XYZ file of C-alpha atoms in Angstrom:
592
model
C 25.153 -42.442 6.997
C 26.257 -39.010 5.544
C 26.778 -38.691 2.256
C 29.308 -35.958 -0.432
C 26.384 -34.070 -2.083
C 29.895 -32.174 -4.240
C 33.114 -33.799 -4.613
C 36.139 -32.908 -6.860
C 38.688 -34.636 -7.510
C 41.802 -34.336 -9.312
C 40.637 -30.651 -10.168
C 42.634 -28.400 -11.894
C 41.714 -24.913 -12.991
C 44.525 -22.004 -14.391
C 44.349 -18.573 -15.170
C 47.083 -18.772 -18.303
C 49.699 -20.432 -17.578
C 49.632 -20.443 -14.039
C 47.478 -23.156 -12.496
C 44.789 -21.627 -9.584
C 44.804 -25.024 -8.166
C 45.811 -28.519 -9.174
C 45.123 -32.045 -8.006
C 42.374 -30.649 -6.105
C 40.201 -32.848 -3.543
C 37.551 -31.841 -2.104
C 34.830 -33.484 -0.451
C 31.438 -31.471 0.666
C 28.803 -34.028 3.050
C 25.050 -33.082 3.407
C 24.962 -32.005 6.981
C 28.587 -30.048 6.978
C 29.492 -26.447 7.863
C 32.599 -25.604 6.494
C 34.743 -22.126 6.330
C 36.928 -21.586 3.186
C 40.058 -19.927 4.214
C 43.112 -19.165 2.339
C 45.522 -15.944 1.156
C 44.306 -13.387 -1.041
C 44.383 -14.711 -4.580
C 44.620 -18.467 -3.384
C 41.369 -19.018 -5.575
C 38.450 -19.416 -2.637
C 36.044 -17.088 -4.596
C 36.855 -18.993 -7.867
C 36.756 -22.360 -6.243
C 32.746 -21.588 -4.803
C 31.929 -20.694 -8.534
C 33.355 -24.171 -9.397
C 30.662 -25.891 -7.253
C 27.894 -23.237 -7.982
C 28.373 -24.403 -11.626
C 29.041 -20.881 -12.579
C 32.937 -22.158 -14.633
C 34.169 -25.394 -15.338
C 37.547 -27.200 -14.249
C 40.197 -27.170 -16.656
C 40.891 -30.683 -15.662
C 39.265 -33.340 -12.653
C 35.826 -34.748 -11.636
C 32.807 -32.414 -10.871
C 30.458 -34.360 -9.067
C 27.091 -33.836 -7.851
C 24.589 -35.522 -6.422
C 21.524 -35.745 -8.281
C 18.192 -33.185 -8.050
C 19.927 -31.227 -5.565
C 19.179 -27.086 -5.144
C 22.573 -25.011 -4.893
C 22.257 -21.732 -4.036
C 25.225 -19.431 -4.288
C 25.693 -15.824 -2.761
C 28.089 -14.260 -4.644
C 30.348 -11.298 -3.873
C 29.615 -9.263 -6.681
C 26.564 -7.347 -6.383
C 25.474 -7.823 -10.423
C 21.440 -6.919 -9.896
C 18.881 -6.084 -12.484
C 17.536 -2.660 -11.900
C 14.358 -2.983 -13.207
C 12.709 -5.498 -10.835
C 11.711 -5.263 -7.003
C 13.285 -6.897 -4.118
C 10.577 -9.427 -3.820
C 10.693 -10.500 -7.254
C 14.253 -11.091 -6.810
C 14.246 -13.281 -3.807
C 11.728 -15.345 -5.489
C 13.997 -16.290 -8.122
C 15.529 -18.336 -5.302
C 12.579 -20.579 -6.251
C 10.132 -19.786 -3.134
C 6.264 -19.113 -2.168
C 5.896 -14.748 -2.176
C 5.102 -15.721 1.893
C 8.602 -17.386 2.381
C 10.535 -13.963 -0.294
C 8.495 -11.895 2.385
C 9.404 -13.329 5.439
C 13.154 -13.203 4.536
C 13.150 -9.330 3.435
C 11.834 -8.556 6.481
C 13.778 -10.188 8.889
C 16.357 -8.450 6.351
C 14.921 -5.333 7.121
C 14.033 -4.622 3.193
C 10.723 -3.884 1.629
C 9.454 -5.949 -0.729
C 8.896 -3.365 -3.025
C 12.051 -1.703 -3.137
C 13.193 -0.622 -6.336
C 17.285 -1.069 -6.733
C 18.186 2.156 -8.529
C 19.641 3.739 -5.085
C 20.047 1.383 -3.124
C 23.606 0.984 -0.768
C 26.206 -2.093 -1.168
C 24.509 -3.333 2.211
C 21.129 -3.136 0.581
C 21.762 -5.051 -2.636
C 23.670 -7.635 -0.450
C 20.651 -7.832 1.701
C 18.403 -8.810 -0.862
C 20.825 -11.155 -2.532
C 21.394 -12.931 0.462
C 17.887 -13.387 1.160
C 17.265 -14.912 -2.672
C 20.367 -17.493 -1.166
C 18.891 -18.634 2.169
C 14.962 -18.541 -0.258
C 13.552 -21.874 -1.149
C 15.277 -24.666 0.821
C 18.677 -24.920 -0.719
C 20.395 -28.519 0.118
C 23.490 -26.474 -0.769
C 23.892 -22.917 0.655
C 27.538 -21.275 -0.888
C 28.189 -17.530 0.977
C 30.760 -15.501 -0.596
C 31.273 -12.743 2.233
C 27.877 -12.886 3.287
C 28.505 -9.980 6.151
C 30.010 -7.164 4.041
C 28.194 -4.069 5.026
C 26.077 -5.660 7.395
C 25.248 -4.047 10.841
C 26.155 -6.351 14.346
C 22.079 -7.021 14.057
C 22.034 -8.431 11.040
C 24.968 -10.358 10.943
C 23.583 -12.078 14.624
C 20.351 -12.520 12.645
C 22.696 -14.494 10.003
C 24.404 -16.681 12.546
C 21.314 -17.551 14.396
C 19.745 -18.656 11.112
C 23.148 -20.390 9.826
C 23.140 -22.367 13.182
C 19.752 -23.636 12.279
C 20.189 -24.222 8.823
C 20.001 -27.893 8.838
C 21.696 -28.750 5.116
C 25.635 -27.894 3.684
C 27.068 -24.465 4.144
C 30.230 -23.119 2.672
C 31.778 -20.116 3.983
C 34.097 -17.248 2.272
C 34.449 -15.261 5.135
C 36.808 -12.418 6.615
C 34.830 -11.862 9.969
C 36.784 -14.015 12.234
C 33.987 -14.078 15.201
C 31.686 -14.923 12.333
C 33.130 -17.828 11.471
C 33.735 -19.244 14.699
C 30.083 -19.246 15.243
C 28.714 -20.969 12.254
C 31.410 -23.079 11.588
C 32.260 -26.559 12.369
C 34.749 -27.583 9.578
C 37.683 -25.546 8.019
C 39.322 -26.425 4.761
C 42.442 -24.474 3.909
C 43.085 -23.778 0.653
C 47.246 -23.485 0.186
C 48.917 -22.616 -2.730
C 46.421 -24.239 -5.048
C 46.187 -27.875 -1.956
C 43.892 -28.159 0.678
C 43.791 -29.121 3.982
C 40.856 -30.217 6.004
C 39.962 -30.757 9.741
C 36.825 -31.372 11.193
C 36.734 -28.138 13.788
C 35.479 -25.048 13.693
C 37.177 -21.780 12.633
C 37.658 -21.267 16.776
C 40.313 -24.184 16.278
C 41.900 -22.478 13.581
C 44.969 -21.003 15.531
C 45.731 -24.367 17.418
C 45.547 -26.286 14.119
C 47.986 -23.567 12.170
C 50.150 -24.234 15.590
C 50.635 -27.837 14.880
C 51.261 -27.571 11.417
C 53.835 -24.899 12.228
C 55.849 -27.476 14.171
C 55.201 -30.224 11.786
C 56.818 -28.697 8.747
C 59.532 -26.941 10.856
C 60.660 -30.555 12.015
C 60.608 -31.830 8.578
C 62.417 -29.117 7.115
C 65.311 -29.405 9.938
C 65.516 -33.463 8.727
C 66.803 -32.018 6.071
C 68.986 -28.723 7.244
C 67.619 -26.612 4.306
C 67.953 -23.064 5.199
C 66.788 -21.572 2.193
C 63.700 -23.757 2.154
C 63.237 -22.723 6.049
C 63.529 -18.677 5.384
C 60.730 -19.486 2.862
C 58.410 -21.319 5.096
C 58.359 -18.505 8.015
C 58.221 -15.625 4.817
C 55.373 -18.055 3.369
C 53.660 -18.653 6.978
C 54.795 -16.378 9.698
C 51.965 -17.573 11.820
C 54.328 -18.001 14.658
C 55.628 -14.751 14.471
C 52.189 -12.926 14.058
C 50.846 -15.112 16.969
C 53.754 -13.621 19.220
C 53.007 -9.788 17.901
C 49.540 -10.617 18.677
C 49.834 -11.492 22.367
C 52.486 -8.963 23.244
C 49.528 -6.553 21.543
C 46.982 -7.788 24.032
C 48.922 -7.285 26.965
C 49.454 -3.758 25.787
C 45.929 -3.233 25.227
C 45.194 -4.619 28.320
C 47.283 -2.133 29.969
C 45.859 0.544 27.954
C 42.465 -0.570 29.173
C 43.289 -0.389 32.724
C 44.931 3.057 32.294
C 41.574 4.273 30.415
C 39.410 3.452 33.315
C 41.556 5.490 35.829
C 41.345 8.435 33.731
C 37.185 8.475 33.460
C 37.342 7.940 37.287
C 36.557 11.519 38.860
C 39.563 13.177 39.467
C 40.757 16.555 39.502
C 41.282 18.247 36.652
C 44.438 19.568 36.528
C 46.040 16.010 37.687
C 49.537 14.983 35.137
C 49.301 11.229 33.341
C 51.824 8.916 35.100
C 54.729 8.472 33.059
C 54.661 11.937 31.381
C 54.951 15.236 32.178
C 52.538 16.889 30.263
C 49.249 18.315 32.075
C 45.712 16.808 31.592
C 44.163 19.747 29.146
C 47.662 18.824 26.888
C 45.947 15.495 26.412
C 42.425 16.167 26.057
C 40.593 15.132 22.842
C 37.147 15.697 23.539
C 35.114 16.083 27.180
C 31.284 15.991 26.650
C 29.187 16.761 30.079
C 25.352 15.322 29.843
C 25.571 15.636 25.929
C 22.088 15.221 23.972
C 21.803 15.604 20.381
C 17.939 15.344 18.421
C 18.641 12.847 15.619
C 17.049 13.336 12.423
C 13.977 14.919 14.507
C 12.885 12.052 15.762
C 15.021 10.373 18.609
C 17.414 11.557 21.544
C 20.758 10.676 21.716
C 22.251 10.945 25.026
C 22.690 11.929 27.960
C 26.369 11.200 27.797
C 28.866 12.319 29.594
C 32.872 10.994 29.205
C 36.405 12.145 28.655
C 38.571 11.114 25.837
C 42.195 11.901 26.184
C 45.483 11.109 23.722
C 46.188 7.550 22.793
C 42.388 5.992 23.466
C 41.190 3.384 21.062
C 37.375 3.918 20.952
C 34.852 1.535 19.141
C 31.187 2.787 18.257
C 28.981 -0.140 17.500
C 25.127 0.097 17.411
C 22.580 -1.269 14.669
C 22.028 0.960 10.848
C 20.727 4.149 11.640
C 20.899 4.652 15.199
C 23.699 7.497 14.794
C 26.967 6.369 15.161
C 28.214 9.521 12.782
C 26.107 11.891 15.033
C 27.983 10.793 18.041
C 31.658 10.690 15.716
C 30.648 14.487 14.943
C 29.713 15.143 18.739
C 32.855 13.971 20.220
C 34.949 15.480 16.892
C 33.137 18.999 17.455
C 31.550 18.858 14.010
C 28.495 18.913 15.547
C 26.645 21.365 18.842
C 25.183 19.360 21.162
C 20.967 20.194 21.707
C 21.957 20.047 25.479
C 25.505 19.808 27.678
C 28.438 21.177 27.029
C 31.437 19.483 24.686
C 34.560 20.486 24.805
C 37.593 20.027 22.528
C 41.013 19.720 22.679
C 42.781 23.172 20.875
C 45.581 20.513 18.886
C 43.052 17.910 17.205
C 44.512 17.061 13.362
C 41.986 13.975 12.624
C 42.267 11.907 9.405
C 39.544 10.362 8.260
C 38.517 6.942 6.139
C 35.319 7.289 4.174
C 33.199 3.889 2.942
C 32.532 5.495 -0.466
C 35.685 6.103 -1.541
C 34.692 9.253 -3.030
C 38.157 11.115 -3.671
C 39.739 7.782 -5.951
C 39.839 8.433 -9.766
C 39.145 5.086 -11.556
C 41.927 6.884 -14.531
C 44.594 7.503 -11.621
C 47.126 4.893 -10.868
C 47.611 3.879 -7.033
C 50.819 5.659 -7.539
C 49.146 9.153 -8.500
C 46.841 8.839 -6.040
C 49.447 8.502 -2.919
C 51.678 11.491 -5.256
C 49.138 13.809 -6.972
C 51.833 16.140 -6.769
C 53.870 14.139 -8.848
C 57.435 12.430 -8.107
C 57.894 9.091 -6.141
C 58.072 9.785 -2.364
C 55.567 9.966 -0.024
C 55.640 11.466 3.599
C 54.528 9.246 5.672
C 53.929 10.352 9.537
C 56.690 12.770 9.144
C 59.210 10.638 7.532
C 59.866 10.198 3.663
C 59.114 6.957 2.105
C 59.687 5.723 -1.508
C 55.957 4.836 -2.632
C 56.491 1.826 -3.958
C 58.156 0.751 -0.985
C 55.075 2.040 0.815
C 52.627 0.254 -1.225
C 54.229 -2.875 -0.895
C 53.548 -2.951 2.588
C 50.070 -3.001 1.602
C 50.573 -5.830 -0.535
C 50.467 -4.011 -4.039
C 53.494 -5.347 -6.444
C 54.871 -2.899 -8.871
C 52.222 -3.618 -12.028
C 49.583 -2.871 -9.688
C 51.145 0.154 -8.257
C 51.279 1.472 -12.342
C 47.711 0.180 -13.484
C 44.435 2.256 -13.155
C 42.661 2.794 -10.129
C 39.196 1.528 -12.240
C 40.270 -2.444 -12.318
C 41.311 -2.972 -8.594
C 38.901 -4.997 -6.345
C 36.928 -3.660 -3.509
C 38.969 -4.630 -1.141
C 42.119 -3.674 -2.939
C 40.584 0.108 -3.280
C 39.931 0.013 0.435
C 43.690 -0.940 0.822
C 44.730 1.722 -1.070
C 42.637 4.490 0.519
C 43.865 3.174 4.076
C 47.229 3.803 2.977
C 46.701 7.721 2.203
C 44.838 8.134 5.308
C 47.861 6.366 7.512
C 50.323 8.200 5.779
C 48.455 11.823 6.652
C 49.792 13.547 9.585
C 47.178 13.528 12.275
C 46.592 12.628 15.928
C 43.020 11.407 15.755
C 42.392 8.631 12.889
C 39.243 8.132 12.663
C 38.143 4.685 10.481
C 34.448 4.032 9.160
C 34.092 0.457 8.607
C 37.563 -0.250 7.575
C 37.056 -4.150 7.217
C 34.469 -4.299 4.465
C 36.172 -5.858 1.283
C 39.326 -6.841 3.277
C 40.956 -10.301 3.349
C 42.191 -11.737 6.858
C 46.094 -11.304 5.461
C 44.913 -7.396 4.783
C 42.720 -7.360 8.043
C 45.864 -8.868 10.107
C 48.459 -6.097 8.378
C 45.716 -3.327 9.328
C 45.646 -4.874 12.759
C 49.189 -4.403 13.274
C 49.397 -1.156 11.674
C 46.702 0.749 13.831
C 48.715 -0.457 17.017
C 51.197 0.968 16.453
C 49.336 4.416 15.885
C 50.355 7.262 18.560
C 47.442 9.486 18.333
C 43.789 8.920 19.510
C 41.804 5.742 17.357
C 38.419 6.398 16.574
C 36.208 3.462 15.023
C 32.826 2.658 13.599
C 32.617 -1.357 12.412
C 30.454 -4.356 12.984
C 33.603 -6.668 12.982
C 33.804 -7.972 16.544
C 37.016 -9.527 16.486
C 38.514 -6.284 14.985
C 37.532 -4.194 17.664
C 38.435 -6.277 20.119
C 41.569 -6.814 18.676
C 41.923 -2.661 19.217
C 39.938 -0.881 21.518
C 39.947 0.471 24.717
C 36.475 1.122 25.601
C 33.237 1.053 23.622
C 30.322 3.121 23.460
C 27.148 0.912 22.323
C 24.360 3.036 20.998
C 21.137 1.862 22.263
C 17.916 1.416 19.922
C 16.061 4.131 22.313
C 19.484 6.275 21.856
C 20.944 6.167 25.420
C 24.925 5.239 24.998
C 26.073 2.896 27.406
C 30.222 3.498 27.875
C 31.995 0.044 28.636
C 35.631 -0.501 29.230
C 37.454 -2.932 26.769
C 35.993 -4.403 24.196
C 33.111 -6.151 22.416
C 33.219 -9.340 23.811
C 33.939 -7.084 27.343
C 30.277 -5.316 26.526
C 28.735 -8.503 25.261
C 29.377 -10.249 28.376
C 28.349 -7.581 30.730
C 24.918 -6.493 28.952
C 24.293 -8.263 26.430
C 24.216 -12.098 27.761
C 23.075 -11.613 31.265
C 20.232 -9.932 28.953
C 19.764 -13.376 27.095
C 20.084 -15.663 30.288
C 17.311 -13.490 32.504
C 14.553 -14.437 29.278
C 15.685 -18.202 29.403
C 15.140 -18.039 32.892
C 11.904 -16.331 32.273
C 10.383 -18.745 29.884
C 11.490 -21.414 32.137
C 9.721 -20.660 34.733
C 6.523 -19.194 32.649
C 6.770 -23.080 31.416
C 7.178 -24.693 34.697
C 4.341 -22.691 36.131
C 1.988 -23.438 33.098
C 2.662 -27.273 33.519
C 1.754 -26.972 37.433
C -1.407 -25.384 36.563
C -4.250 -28.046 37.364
C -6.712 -27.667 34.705
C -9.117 -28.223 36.893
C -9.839 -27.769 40.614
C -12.909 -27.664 42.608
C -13.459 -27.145 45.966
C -17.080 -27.413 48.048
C -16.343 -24.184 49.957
C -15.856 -21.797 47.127
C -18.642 -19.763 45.957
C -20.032 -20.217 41.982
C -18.024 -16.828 41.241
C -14.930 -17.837 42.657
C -15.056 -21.493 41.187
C -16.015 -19.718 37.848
C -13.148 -17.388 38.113
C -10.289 -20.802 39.170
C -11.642 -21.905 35.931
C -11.541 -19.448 33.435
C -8.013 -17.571 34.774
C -5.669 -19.940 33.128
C -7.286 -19.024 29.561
C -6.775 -15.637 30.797
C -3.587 -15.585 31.627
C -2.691 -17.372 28.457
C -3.446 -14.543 26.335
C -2.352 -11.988 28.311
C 1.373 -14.100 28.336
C 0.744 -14.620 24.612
C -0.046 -10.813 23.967
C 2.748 -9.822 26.366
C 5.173 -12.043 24.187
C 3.875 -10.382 21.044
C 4.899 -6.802 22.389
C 8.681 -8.064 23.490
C 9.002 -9.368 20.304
C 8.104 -6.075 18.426
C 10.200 -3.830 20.652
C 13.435 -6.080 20.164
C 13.125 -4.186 16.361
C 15.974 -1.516 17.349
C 14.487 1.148 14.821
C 10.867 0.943 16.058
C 11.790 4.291 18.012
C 12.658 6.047 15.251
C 10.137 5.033 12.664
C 7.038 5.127 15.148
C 8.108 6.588 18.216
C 3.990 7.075 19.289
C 3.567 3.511 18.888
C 6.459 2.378 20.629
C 5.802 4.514 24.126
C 1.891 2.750 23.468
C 3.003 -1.050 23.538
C 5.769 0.069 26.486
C 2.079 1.579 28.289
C -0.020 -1.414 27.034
C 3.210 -4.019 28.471
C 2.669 -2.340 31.493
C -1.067 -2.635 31.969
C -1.085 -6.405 31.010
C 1.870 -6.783 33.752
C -0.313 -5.528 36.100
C -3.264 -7.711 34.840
C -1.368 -10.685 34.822
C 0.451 -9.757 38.736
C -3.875 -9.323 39.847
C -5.058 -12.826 38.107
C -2.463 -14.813 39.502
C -2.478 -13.391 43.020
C -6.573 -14.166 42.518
C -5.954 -17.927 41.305
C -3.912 -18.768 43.665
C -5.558 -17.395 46.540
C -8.557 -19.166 45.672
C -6.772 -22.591 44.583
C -5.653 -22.486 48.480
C -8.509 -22.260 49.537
């Protein structure tokens, strides 16, 4: 039988006089896997720090089951300076083997001071004092913020394993579909709970929709029915979002006729302007030396007007070389690049560099002064404007200094959307963002007329936006794909996956066939010597072989050590050949 290792009940928790949440229940099993969702400011953050035992409830029942370990990840990255990474992660209560094991599937040294170390870093090494030690309860408060694709597959592989109760704050949609397999819903301070996973989530908010909207025509309340579709608008967003697809699919289609070789000077169907009017960028076998120590390229592609274009590839395999490349920032090593005459890009930077925490959001749209703001050519009142990215008027007035993360990176996509350009280029946009944010961003970049450029881990994003991606490999070669993630995934990445299933398979199969031992009158000593000892033989070499694979899946091996990495390719290949020569031998002589 499973049992609630946290319950509340009856909670109540308020910020002044307004209540968070009240009459909350909530009930949290051993075994379950649950996503937290809810609207920005609906109290998910605060609600994890109620069962981390970081605040109290105003009012209710805090249980907890006895001698159990919580560990909570939380989204604030609050680290003391003056110890190491590995002294950190062993606060999670944990052997120095286990802290060590962690950092480096983390990809952090374990004695890494934290004085300069990136958002991404810090969360690294908090996450790893989280998953440290065992936890029964393991509480993630947007565990993939600044992660690479790499790292946040690490986290779902190891989340799919973890065998114990796991709460979710996520925004990464595809994220949560993988690790989840119940959702509760917190709603204007109530909850609702099914026993799915996030993939569900749509079909569940479905039914609901037509639950309420029945009940509220019982009773022919039109006010109360304008106020469910303002509150919900599910339906509406769900019908935005598949009349988006089919656009996009279009747009996909369209993008792999223009890559296909023709001539030059040929006009785009449906307009009348000629194909060097619509050229962004054309690189021809383009290779740039990164950092001194690894290729990237050959590549060779066109990008014209109105392409959505997604760069994925793991931390430091240049993604902003190959932005700079196709922008004409940068001169190729080899090739030729060339770029269209017209290009007015507008760019969104991670830092955040150009905010002032003194400035007010207001200032910062106006630094001129006044209260309008051009916005793609046309005059807007900025309030008005900010409101569509969910600020309210005291907000809009306070200082720059006090907003959230996500909040800042709300505000800085709103300058760079309102700048005239025709190439918008977006660096990890998502980080910080909430879904409702991530859904109005969504709908706001589809609409863009000019050429999309972006660089983000969140899979569901790009697919939600691209045309075609260009996944940089870990030895620097670019593979080009139509559509998008999921499009690449399922054409390289998971046929990839299958073929070493398949592999092991049959590596098993043929190990179990294997007699152990086999003798024969007509074989010589050597060649019964030889039946015997070749299965030890060939054990090593497999085990040996399996060892190499495993160290070249690291996609910055290249880069740190590229002399070791074209040695274990060379030694792979000699132990191949080893292996091809014993077996042909054993079996030739177990015929015999």
């Amino acid at each position: 039988m499973t049992l609630p290792v946290l319950t509340i009940h009856n909670g109540c928790l308020a910020y002044g006089s307004t209540p968070l949440f009240q009459d909350l229940d909530i009930n949290i099993l051993e075994n379950d896997h649950i996503c937290l969702i809810g609207s920005n400011g609906a109290g998910k953050s605060t609600l994890l720090k109620v069962l981390a035992g970081k605040i109290e409830l105003d009012r209710g029942t805090f249980y907890k089951k006895p001698h159990i370990k919580i560990h909570y990840l939380p989204q604030d990255l609050d680290l003391p300076f003056q110890k190491t990474a590995l002294e950190i992660v062993m606060e999670g209560r944990c052997p120095a083997h286990e802290a060590e094991i962690l950092l480096d599937a983390l990809e952090m040294k374990t004695t890494t001071k934290l004085e300069n170390l990136s958002g991404g870093e810090k969360r690294r090494i908090l996450l790893a004092r989280a998953l440290a030690g065992n936890p029964d309860v393991l509480l993630l408060d947007e565990p993939t913020n600044h992660f690479d694709l790499k790292a946040i597959q690490w986290l779902e592989t190891y989340l799919n394993h973890f065998k114990k109760a796991l709460l979710i704050i996520s925004h990464d949609r595809r994220f949560l579909e993988k690790t989840s397999r119940s959702i509760i819903w917190l709603d204007r301070g109530q909850t609702r709970r099914i026993n799915k996973g996030y993939a569900y989530f749509d079909q569940w908010m479905d039914d609901i929709e037509q639950a309420d909207a029945r009940a509220l025509e019982k009773i022919q309340s039109k006010l109360r029915l304008e106020e469910h579709w303002k509150q919900r608008g599910v339906t509406a967003r769900r019908k935005r979002n598949q009349g988006r697809l089919e656009k996009l699919t279009q747009m996909r289609a369209q993008r792999k006729q223009l890559v296909s070789n023709q001539p030059k000077s040929i006009e785009l169907t449906g307009s009348t302007t000629t194909f060097g009017n619509q050229l962004v960028s054309e690189l021809s076998e383009v290779t740039k030396n990164y950092e001194g120590r690894l290729t990237l390229g050959p590549l060779s592609t066109r990008i014209f007007k109105g392409d959505r274009i997604g760069i994925v590839g793991p931390n430091g395999c240049g993604k902003t070389t190959l932005l700079n490349l196709i922008l004409g920032h940068l001169k190729p090593d080899t090739g030729k690049a060339r770029i269209g005459k017209s290009i007015i890009p507008a760019f969104f930077e991670q830092e955040r560099n150009s905010m002032e925490a003194q400035e007010t959001p207001w200032q910062y749209l106006c630094p001129q002064g006044g209260d309008s703001i051009t916005v793609q050519d046309t005059d807007m009142h900025v309030m008005g404007y900010l409101k569509k990215f969910l600020f309210d008027d005291k907000q809009a007035r306070g200082r720059i200094g006090i907003l959230s993360g996500g909040e800042k990176n709300r505000l800085q996509l709103a300058k760079v959307l309102a700048q005239p350009s025709n190439v918008l280029v977006l660096d990890e946009p998502t980080n910080d963002l909430d879904m409702d944010t991530l859904d109005l961003l969504v709908d706001m970049l589809s609409s863009y007329k000019g050429t999309l450029i972006l660089i983000s881990h969140d899979r569901d994003f790009i697919d939600q936006l691209v045309t075609v991606v260009f996944a940089i490999q870990p030895n620097g070669t670019i593979i080009e794909n139509i559509g998008g993630y999921t499009d690449y995934e399922n054409i390289y990445l998971k046929p990839q996956e299958k073929n070493i299933e398949k592999k092991e398979k049959k590596e098993e199969r043929r190990e179990v066939s294997k007699p152990k031992n086999i003798t024969s009158k007509k074989l010589s000593y050597s060649a019964q010597r030889d039946l015997e000892i070749i299965p030890a033989q060939l054990e090593k070499i497999e085990y040996r072989m399996k060892e190499i694979e495993n160290t070249l899946l690291d996609p910055d091996l290249y880069t740190k050590d590229p002399l070791s990495f074209d040695n274990l390719i060379k030694e792979l290949q000699t132990l191949k050949e080893e292996k091809d020569t014993l077996e042909n031998r054993w079996l030739s002589l177990s015929l015999e």
